[in-house]
Structure formats: C-alpha cells, structure tokens
Short mmCIF file of C-alpha atoms and ligand atoms in Angstrom, two decimals:
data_model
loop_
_atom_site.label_atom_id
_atom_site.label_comp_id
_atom_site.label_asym_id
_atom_site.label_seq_id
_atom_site.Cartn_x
_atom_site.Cartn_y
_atom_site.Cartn_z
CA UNK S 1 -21.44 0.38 13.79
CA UNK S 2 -25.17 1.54 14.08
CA UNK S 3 -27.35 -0.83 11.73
CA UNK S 4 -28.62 0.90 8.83
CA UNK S 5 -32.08 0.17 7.31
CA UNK S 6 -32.57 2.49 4.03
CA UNK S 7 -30.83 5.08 1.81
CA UNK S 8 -32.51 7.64 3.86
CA UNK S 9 -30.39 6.43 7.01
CA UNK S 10 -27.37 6.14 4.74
CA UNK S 11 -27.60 9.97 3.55
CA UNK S 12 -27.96 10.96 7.47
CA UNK S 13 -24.72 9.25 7.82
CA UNK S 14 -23.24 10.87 5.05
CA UNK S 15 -24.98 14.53 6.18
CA UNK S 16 -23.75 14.05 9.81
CA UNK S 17 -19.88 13.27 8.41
CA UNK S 18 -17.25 16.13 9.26
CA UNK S 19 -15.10 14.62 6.08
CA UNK S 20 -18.21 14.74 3.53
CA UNK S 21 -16.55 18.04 2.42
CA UNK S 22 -13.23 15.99 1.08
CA UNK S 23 -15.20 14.48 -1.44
CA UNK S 24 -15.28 18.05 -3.50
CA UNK S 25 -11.70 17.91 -3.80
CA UNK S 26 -10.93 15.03 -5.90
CA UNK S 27 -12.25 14.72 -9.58
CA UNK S 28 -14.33 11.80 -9.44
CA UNK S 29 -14.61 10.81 -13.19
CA UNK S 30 -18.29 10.54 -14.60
CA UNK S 31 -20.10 6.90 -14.97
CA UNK S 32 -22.12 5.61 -18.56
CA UNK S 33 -25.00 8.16 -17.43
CA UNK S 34 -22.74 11.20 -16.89
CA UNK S 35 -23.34 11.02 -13.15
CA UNK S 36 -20.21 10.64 -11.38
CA UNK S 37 -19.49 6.81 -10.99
CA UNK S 38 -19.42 4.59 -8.14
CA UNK S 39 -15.57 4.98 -7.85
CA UNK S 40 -14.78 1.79 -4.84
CA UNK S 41 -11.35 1.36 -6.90
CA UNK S 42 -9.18 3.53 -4.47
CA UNK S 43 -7.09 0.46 -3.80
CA UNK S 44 -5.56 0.25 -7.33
CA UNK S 45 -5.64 3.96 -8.56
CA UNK S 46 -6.32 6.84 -6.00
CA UNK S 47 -8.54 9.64 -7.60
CA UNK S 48 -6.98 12.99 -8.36
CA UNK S 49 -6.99 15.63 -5.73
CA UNK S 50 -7.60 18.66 -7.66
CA UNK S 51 -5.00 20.70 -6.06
CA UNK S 52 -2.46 18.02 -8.00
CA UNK S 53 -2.99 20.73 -10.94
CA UNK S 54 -1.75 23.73 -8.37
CA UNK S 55 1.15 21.52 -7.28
CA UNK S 56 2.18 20.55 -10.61
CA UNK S 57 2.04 23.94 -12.24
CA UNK S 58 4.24 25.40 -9.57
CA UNK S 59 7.04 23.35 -10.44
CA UNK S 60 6.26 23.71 -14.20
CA UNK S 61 6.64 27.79 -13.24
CA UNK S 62 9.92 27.09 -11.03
CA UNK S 63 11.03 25.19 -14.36
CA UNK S 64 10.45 27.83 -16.93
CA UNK S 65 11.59 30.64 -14.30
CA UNK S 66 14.66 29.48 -12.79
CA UNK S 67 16.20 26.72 -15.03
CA UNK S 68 19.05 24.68 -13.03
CA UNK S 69 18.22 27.28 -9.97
CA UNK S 70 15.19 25.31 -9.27
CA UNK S 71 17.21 22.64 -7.32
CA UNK S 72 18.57 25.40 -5.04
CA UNK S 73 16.28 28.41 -5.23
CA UNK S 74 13.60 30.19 -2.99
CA UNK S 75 9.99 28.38 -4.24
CA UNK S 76 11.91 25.75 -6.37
CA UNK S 77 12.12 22.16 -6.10
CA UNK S 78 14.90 20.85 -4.44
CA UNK S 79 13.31 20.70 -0.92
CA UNK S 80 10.39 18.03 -2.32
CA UNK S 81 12.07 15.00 -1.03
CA UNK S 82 12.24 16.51 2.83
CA UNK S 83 8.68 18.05 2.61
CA UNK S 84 7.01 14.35 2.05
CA UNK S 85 9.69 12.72 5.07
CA UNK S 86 7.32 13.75 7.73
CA UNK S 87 4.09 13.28 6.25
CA UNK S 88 5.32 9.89 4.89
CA UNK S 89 7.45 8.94 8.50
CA UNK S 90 3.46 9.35 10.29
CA UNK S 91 1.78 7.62 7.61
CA UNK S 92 4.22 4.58 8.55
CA UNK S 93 4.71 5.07 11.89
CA UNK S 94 8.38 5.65 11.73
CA UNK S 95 11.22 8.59 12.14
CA UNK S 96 11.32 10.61 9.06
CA UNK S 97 15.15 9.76 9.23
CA UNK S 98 13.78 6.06 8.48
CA UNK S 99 11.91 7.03 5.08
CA UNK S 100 12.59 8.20 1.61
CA UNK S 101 10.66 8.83 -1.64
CA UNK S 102 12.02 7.53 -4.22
CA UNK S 103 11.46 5.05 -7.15
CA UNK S 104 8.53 2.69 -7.78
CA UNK S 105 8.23 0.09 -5.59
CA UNK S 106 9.34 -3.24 -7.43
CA UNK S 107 12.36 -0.88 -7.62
CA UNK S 108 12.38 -0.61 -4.07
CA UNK S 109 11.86 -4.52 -3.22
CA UNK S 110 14.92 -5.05 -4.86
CA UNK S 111 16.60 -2.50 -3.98
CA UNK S 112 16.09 -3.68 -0.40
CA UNK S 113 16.20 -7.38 -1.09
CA UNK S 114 19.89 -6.93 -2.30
CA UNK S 115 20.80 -5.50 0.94
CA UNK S 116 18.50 -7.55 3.28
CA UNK S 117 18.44 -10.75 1.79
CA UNK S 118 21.84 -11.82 2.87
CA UNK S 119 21.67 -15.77 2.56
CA UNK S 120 23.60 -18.59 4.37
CA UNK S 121 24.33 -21.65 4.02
CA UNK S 122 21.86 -22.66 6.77
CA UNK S 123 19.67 -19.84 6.55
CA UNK S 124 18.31 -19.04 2.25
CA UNK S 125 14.81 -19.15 1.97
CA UNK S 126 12.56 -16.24 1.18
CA UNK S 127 8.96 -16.90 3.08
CA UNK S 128 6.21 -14.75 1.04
CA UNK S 129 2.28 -15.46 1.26
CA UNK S 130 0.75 -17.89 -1.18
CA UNK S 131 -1.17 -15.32 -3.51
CA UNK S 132 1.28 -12.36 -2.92
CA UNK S 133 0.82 -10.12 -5.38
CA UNK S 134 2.76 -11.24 -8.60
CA UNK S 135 5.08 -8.64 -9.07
CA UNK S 136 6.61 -9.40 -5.16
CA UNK S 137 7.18 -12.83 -6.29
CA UNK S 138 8.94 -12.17 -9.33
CA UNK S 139 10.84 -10.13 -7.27
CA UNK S 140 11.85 -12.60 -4.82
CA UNK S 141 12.43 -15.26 -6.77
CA UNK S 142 14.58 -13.39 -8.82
CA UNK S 143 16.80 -12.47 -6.17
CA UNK S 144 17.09 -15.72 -5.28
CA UNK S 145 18.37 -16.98 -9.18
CA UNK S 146 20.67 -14.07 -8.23
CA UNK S 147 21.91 -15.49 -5.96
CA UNK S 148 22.99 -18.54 -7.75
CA UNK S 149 19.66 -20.46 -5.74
CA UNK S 150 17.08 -22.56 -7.11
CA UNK S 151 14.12 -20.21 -6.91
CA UNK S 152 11.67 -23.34 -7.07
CA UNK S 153 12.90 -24.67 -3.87
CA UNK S 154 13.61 -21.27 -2.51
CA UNK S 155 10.28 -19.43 -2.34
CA UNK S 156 8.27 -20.60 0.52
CA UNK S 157 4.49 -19.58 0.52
CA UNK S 158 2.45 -19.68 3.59
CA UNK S 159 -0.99 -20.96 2.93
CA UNK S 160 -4.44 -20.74 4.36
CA UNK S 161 -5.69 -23.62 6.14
CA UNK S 162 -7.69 -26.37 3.79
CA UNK S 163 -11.13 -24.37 2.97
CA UNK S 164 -10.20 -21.41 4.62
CA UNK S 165 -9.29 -18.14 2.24
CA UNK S 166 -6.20 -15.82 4.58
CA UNK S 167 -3.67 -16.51 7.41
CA UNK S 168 -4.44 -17.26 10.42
CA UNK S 169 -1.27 -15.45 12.61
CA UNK S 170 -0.89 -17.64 14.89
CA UNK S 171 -0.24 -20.31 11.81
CA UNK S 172 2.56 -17.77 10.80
CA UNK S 173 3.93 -17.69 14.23
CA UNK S 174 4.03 -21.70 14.17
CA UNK S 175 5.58 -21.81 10.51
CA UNK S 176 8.17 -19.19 11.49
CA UNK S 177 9.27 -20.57 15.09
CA UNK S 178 9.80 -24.14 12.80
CA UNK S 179 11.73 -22.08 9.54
CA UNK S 180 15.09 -23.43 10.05
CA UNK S 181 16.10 -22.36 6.70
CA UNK S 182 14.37 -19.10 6.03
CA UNK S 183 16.84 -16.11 5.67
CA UNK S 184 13.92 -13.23 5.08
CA UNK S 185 10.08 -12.81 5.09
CA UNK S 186 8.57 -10.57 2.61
CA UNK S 187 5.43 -9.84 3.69
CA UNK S 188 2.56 -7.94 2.03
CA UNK S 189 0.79 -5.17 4.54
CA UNK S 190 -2.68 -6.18 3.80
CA UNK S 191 -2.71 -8.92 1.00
CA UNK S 192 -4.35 -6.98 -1.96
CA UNK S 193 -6.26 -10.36 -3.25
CA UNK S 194 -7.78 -11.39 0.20
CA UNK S 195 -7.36 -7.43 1.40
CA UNK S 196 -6.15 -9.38 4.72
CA UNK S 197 -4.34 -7.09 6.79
CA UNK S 198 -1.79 -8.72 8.54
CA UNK S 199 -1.19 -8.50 12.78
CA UNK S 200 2.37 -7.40 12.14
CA UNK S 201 3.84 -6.96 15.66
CA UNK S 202 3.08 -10.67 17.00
CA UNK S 203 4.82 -11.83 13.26
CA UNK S 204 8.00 -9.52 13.78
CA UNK S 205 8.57 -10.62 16.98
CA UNK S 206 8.09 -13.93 16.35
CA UNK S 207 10.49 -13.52 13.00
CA UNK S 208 12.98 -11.51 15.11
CA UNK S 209 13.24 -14.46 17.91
CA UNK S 210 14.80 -16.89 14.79
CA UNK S 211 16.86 -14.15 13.32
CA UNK S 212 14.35 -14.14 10.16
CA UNK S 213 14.70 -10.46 8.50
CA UNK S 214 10.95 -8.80 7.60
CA UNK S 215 10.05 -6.60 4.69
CA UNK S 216 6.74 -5.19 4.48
CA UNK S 217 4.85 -4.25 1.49
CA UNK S 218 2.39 -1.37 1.95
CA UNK S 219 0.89 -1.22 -1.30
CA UNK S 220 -2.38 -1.72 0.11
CA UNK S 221 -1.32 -0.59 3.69
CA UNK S 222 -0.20 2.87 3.44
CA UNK S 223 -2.61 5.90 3.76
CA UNK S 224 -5.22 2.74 4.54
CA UNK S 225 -4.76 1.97 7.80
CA UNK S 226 -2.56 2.87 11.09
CA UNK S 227 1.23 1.37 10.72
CA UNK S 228 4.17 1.42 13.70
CA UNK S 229 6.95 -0.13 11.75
CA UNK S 230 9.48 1.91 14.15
CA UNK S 231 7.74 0.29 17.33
CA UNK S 232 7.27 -3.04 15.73
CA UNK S 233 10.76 -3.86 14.42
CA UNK S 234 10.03 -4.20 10.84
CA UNK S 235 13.58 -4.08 8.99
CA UNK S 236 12.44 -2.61 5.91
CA UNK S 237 9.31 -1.53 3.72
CA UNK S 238 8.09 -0.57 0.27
CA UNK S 239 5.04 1.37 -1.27
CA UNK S 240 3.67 2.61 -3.98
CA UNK S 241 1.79 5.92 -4.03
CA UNK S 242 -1.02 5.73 -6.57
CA UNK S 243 -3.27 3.53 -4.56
CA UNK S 244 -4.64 4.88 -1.52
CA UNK S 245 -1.91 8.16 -1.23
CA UNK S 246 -3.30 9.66 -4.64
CA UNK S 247 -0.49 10.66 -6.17
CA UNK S 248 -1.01 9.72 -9.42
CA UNK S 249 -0.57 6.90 -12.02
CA UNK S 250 3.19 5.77 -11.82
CA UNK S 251 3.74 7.93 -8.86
CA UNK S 252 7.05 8.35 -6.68
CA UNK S 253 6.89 4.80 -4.10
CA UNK S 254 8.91 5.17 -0.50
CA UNK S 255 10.76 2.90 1.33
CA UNK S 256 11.54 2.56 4.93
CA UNK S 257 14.72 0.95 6.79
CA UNK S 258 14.56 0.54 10.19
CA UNK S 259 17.28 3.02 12.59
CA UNK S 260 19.11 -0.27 13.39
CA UNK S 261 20.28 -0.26 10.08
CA UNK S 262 21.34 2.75 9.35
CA UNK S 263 25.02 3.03 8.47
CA UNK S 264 24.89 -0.65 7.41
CA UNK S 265 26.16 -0.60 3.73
CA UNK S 266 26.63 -4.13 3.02
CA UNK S 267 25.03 -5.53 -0.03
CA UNK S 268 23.28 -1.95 -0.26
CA UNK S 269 23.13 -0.48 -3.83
CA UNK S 270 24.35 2.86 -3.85
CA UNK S 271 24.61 5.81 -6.39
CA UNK S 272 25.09 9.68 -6.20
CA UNK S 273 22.15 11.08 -4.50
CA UNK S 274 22.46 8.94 -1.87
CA UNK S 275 25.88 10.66 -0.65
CA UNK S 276 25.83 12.93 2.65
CA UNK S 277 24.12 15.85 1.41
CA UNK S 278 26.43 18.29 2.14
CA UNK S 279 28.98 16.12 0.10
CA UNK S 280 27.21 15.23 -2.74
CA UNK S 281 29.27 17.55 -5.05
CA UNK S 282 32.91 17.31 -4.28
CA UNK S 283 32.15 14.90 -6.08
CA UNK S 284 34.40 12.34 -4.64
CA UNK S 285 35.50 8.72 -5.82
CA UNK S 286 33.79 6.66 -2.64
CA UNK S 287 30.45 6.73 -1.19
CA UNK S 288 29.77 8.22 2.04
CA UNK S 289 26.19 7.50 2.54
CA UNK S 290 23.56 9.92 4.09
CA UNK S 291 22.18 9.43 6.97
CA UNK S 292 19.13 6.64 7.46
CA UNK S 293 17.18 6.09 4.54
CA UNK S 294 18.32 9.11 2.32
CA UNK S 295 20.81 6.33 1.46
CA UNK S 296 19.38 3.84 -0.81
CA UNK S 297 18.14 6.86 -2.71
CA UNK S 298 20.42 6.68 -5.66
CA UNK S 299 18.89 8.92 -8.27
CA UNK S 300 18.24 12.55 -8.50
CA UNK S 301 14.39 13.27 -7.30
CA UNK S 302 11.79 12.68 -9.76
CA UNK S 303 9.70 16.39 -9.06
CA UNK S 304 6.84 16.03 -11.14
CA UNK S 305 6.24 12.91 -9.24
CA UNK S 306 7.09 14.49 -5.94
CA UNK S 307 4.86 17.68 -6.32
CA UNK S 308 2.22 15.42 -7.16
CA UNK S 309 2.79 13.23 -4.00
CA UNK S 310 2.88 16.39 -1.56
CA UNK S 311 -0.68 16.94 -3.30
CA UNK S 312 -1.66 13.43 -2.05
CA UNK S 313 -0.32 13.85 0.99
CA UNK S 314 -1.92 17.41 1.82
CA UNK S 315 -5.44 15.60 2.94
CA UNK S 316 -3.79 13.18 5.45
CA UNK S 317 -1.43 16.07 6.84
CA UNK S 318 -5.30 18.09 6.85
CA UNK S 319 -7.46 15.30 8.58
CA UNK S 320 -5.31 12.76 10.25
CA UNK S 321 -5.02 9.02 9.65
CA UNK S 322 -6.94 7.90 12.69
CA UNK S 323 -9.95 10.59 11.62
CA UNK S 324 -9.86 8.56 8.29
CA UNK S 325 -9.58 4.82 9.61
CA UNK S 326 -12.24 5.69 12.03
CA UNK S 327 -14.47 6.65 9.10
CA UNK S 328 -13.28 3.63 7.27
CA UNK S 329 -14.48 1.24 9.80
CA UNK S 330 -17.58 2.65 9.82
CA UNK S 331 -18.08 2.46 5.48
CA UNK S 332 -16.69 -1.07 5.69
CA UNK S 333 -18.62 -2.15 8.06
CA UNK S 334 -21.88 -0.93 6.38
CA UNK S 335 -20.74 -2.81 3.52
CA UNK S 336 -19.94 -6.01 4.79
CA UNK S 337 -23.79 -5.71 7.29
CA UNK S 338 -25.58 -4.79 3.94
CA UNK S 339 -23.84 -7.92 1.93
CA UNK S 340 -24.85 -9.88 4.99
CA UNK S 341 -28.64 -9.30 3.34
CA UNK S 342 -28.14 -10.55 0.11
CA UNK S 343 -29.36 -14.02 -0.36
CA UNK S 344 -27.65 -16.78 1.12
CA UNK S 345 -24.85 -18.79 -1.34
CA UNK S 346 -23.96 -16.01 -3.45
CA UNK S 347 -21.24 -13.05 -2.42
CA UNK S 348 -19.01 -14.96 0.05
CA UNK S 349 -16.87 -11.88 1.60
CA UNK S 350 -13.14 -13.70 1.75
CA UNK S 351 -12.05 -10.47 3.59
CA UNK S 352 -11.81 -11.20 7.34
CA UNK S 353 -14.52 -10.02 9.50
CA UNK S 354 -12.59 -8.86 12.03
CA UNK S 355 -12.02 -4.86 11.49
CA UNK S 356 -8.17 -5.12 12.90
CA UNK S 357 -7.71 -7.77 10.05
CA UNK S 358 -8.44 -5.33 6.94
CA UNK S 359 -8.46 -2.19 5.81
CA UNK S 360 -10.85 -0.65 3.56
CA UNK S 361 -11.35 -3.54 0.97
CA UNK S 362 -13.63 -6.27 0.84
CA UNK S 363 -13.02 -9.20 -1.36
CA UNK S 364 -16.34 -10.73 -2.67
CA UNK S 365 -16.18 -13.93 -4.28
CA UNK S 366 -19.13 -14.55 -6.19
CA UNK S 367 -17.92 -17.44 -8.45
CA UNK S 368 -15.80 -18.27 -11.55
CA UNK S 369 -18.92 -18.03 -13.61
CA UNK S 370 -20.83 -14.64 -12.10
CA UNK S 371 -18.08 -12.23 -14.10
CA UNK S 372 -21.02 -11.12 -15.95
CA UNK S 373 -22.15 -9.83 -12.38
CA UNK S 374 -18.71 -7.82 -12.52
CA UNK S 375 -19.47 -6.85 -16.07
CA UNK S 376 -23.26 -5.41 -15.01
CA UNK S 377 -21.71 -3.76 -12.66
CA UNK S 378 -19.54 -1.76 -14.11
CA UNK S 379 -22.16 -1.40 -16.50
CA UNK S 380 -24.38 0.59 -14.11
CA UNK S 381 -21.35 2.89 -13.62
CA UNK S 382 -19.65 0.48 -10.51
CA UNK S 383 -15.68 0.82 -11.01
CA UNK S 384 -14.39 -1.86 -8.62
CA UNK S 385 -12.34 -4.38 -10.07
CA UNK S 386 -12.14 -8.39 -11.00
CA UNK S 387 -9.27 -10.46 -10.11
CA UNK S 388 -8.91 -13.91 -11.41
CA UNK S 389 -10.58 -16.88 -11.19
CA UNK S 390 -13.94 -15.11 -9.27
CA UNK S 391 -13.49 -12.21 -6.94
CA UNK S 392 -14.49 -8.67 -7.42
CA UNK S 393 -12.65 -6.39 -5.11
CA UNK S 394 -14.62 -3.08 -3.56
CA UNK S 395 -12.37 -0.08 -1.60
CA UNK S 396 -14.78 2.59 -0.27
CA UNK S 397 -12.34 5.11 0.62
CA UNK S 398 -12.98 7.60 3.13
CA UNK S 399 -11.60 10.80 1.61
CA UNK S 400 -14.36 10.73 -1.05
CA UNK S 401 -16.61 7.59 -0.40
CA UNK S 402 -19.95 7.64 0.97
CA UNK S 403 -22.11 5.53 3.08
CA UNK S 404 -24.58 6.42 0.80
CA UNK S 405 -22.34 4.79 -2.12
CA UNK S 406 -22.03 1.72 -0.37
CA UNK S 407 -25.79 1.22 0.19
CA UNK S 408 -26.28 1.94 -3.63
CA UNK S 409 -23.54 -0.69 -4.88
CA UNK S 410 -25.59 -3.89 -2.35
CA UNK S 411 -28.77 -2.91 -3.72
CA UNK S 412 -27.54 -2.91 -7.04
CA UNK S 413 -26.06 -6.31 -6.47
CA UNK S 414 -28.88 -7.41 -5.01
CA UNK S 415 -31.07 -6.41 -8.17
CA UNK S 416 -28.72 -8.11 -10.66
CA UNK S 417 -28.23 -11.52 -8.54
C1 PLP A 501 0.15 -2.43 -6.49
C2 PLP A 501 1.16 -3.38 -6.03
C3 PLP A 501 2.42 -3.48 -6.67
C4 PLP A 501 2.75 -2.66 -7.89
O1 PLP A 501 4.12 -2.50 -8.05
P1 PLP A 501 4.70 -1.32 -8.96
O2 PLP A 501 6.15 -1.60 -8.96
O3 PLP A 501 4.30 -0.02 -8.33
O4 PLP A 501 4.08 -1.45 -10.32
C5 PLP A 501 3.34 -4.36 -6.14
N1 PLP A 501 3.06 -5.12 -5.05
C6 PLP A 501 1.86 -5.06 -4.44
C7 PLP A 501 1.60 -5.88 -3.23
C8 PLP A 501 0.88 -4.20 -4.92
O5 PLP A 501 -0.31 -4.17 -4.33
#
C-alpha cells in the first residue's frame, strides 16, 4: 500500500479506482447533516443495492400475473434457488452441487450440527473459539443438552494466549493434534469480535488428521474475502446474507456440505423440498434426497428473500471477488497506517496486522470508558458499531467505501481523542 499523506491523496485514490462507480448503486442512507453518512457498518447490515427494488417488483409482477404458475412459468420464480448456486458455489469456493440457499443461518448451524455432530463415547466435545459470536454458542451447546451431554463440560473454547487478543494457528494446530475427546469444531470464518480471519487449510488438515469434523461460519467471511472450502476439506458451512452479500435485513443464509457427504443421510433432517427434484410430487411416503446440498433444504424457497439475494449477488457476479479483496486490502490498509498516527495509548487495533489474517474489519479498542468516543462518532454521522466491554468495530467495504471515507473517520477520531 502506497503511504498516504492528505485528503487530497485520498480523493486521487478514490478518482483513480475502476469500482468508484459501484458506490452509485447502493442507497447509502443520509447522516445528522443530510450528507450521506460514513456507512463502515457493512459487516452487520449490507446497504441496499438499488436494483433490490427491480428484483423485488418482478416477482411481485410474476405474483399478481401468474398465481401458482409462478413456480413453473416462463419469468416466474421457481428457478431462484439454481440462479444464486453458482454465484454462491464461487463466492465459497465450492461446486454449486455443494451449496444451497436456504434458511437463516442459526437455522442452518443446527441443521448441520444434527447431522455432523455425531458424538461417541470417546469422541463428544464441540471445540468453538472463546468469543464466538453468541448465537453459535447457543447453538452448540444446545446440541450438546440434545444430546443428553453436559453442555458445561462439553463446549471447549480456544483462547488467545495471556495478553494477546486472537488465535495464533499454530496454537489451534497444537490444541487439535492433543483433542482426544473433541467430536466437531465449529469454527467462525473471520471472528466478527476480533474480525480475525482464520488460516483455514493448515486447521482442516490438522482437524482431518484426528478425525475432528469442521464447520465454518461465514457470517463475516462470505462476499469478504476469497474462500476454497472444496479444496480445503471443510465438511460443512453456514452464512448469512445481510452482512457483506447485501441482501437485505433477515435475508435467505446458505449452507455448504462438502461432495464427500453427499448421499450421507444419517442424523440429517429432512423435509419435502429436499426430495430429488424430479420426484418431489409423487408425493411419496420416504425421502429420496436430492443430490448434494439441495438436500438439507427442507422448505419451499423463500422468493422475496431470494430475488433480493440475486440483487446482492449481481455486483460480485459484475466485478469479481478478487477485484474486490484487492481493493479491500488497499482501504484496510489505509485505515490501519492512518490509526498508526493517532497518539500513542489510545485506539489499540485488536485486528491482526497481517492482511491474510482479516478481512475488511478492524477492531479498535479504545477502552471500557471512551464509549462516548463511539457516541461522538456516530454523532458526526460515523455508523460503525460498539461491541461490549470497549471495542468499536469499522468495515470499509469496497463496493461503496472510499479511501477518502477512511481518511475522514481517523481525522475525526483524532479531533475527538
Ligand atoms: C451475524 C452472525 C450471526 C447471525 O445469525 P442469524 O441466525 O442470521 O441471526 C450468527 N453467527 C455469526 C458468527 C454472525 O456473525
């Protein structure tokens, strides 16, 4: 990353970028001036990409114009859930056989933890990362009291070193080559406290050697940075869509199951629409799944959610995931040089420095008692957001961010230290 001295040199960045025109097409909602705000909140909700309106009213037409016929009919919506396969199977890294949309992704997690999570008497632990986000431990733990375990002594968390903030991998490698109990690893992507991103191909492997099953989270991961779960051996994987996809509050999640487990049924939760397609209405008395991920999709597609997805979708179909991590790197790494100029002792980025352990996020703790900093912020029209006890989180996102943003958001850090 070139260093960058002033706004001025910020703006050239910004006028030389070939994805400055992106920014036009998402609604970027206005700050306490009227201006539109300084949106860095990507990570949690994804702005709307104004052709979500086009999307959505073509399936509100197919609706009103073809009744039941929409499932089947020319420009209705029953081929949704194929469209977003191979968009979603690149955004992963896997074979659009190995993906689905479908659900939310708690939803998923369980649905996937009642098929992966297959305990023994030797082997019943769940490993997950000390801070994971809440909802992934609720999850896990209450597969475990499921399971008739004690969740207490069943959820293991991985832990940073004394005084140190993420993982180092090569401490998960050592903790998983001694898990003699540990049935399954649930694993976030990039941790969305910390926004670590995790060196998931050393960590499979090393899982995979002691017969210890991984599930990814991509919350933070997906449409964030470059994924291989296919080439890495991942068993399975969850997202959500209304982070860094942009489909939309509540939006349609995916998950993923790896080719080597296709066909396996046991302990899989099943219900109509995951049936071979071209069975699904004989309507018979036993399941005959689909093939690959198609599945564990139980329901009938949710297509409001689904159009609004295949608007998400349409920019990283348009530009290309490495186009967008490469600009990525570059507004992250202004972000973190420019915090490097504040005055010593008072944002300590918790983020790793190294750019092939995180994605777009930093995480800046600035201490329990600086939320008014947070609260100033946000003031000045800053929408980033505060997560317990002292760390406000940051996402420039490259779709609509600019390096000019980023300059604006240290200085005004800088003015209200
Ligand atoms: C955002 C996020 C969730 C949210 O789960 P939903 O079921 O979509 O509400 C779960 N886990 C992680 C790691 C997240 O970042």
């Amino acid at each position: 990353m070139v260093s960058v001295n002033s706004l001025a040199q910020a703006e050239a960045l910004d006028a030389a970028d070939l994805l400055a025109p992106w920014r036009e097409r998402f609604s970027i909602p206005p700050g306490p001036d009227g201006q539109p705000c300084l949106y860095l909140c990507g990570n949690s909700l994804g702005l709307q990409p104004k052709t979500a309106h086009d999307r959505m009213a073509e399936l509100m037409r197919a609706w009103a114009e073809q009744g039941i016929a929409g499932y089947f009919g020319e420009g209705g919506w029953g081929p949704y859930a194929d469209r977003v396969k191979a968009p979603l199977a690149r955004l992963v890294g896997a074979h659009p056989d190995e993906v689905a949309a479908a659900n939310t992704l708690t939803v998923n997690l369980h649905l996937m933890l009642s098929a992966f999570y297959q305990p023994t008497a030797q082997r019943w632990k769940i490993l997950v990362e000390e801070k994971a986000f809440p909802s992934d431990r609720y999850a896990a733990a209450s597969q475990l009291r499921a399971r008739g375990y004690d969740e207490r002594a069943g959820l293991v968390e991985l832990s940073p070193r004394h005084g140190e903030s993420t993982l180092r991998t090569d401490d998960i490698i050592a903790t998983l080559e001694r898990a003699d109990d540990v049935a399954l690893l649930l694993l976030s992507g990039i941790n969305y406290y910390t926004g670590q991103l995790f060196e998931l191909e050393p960590i499979v492997a090393a899982a995979q050697r002691r017969g210890i099953v991984v599930g990814v989270d991509l919350a933070h991961a997906i449409g964030n940075v470059p994924l291989e779960l296919h080439r890495w051996g991942v068993d399975f994987a969850a997202w959500c869509s209304y982070k860094y996809l942009n489909a939309g509050p509540g939006a349609v999640g995916g998950l993923y199951v790896h080719r080597r487990h296709h066909g396996v049924s046991s302990g899989r939760l099943e219900g109509w629409w995951g049936y071979a397609p071209e069975g699904r209405f004989l309507m018979r008395p036993w399941f005959e799944g689909a093939v690959g991920a198609d599945a564990w999709v139980m329901s009938s597609p949710p297509a409001p959610m689904l159009a609004l997805l295949a608007a998400g979708l349409e920019a990283f179909e348009a530009v290309g995931l490495p186009t967008l991590r490469a600009k990525s790197l570059g507004l992250t790494g202004l972000l973190e040089q420019r915090l490097a100029t504040l005055p010593a002792g008072q944002v300590e980025v918790i983020t790793p420095s190294d750019p092939a352990q995180r994605g777009a996020q930093l995480s800046l703790r600035v201490g329990a008692h600086r939320k008014a900093l947070y609260q100033a912020l946000t003031a000045r029209g800053v929408v980033g957001d505060w997560r317990e006890p002292d760390v406000i989180r940051v996402a420039p996102v490259p779709l609509y961010n600019r390096y000019a943003e980023v300059w604006r958001l240290v200085e005004l850090i800088r003015e209200l230290l």
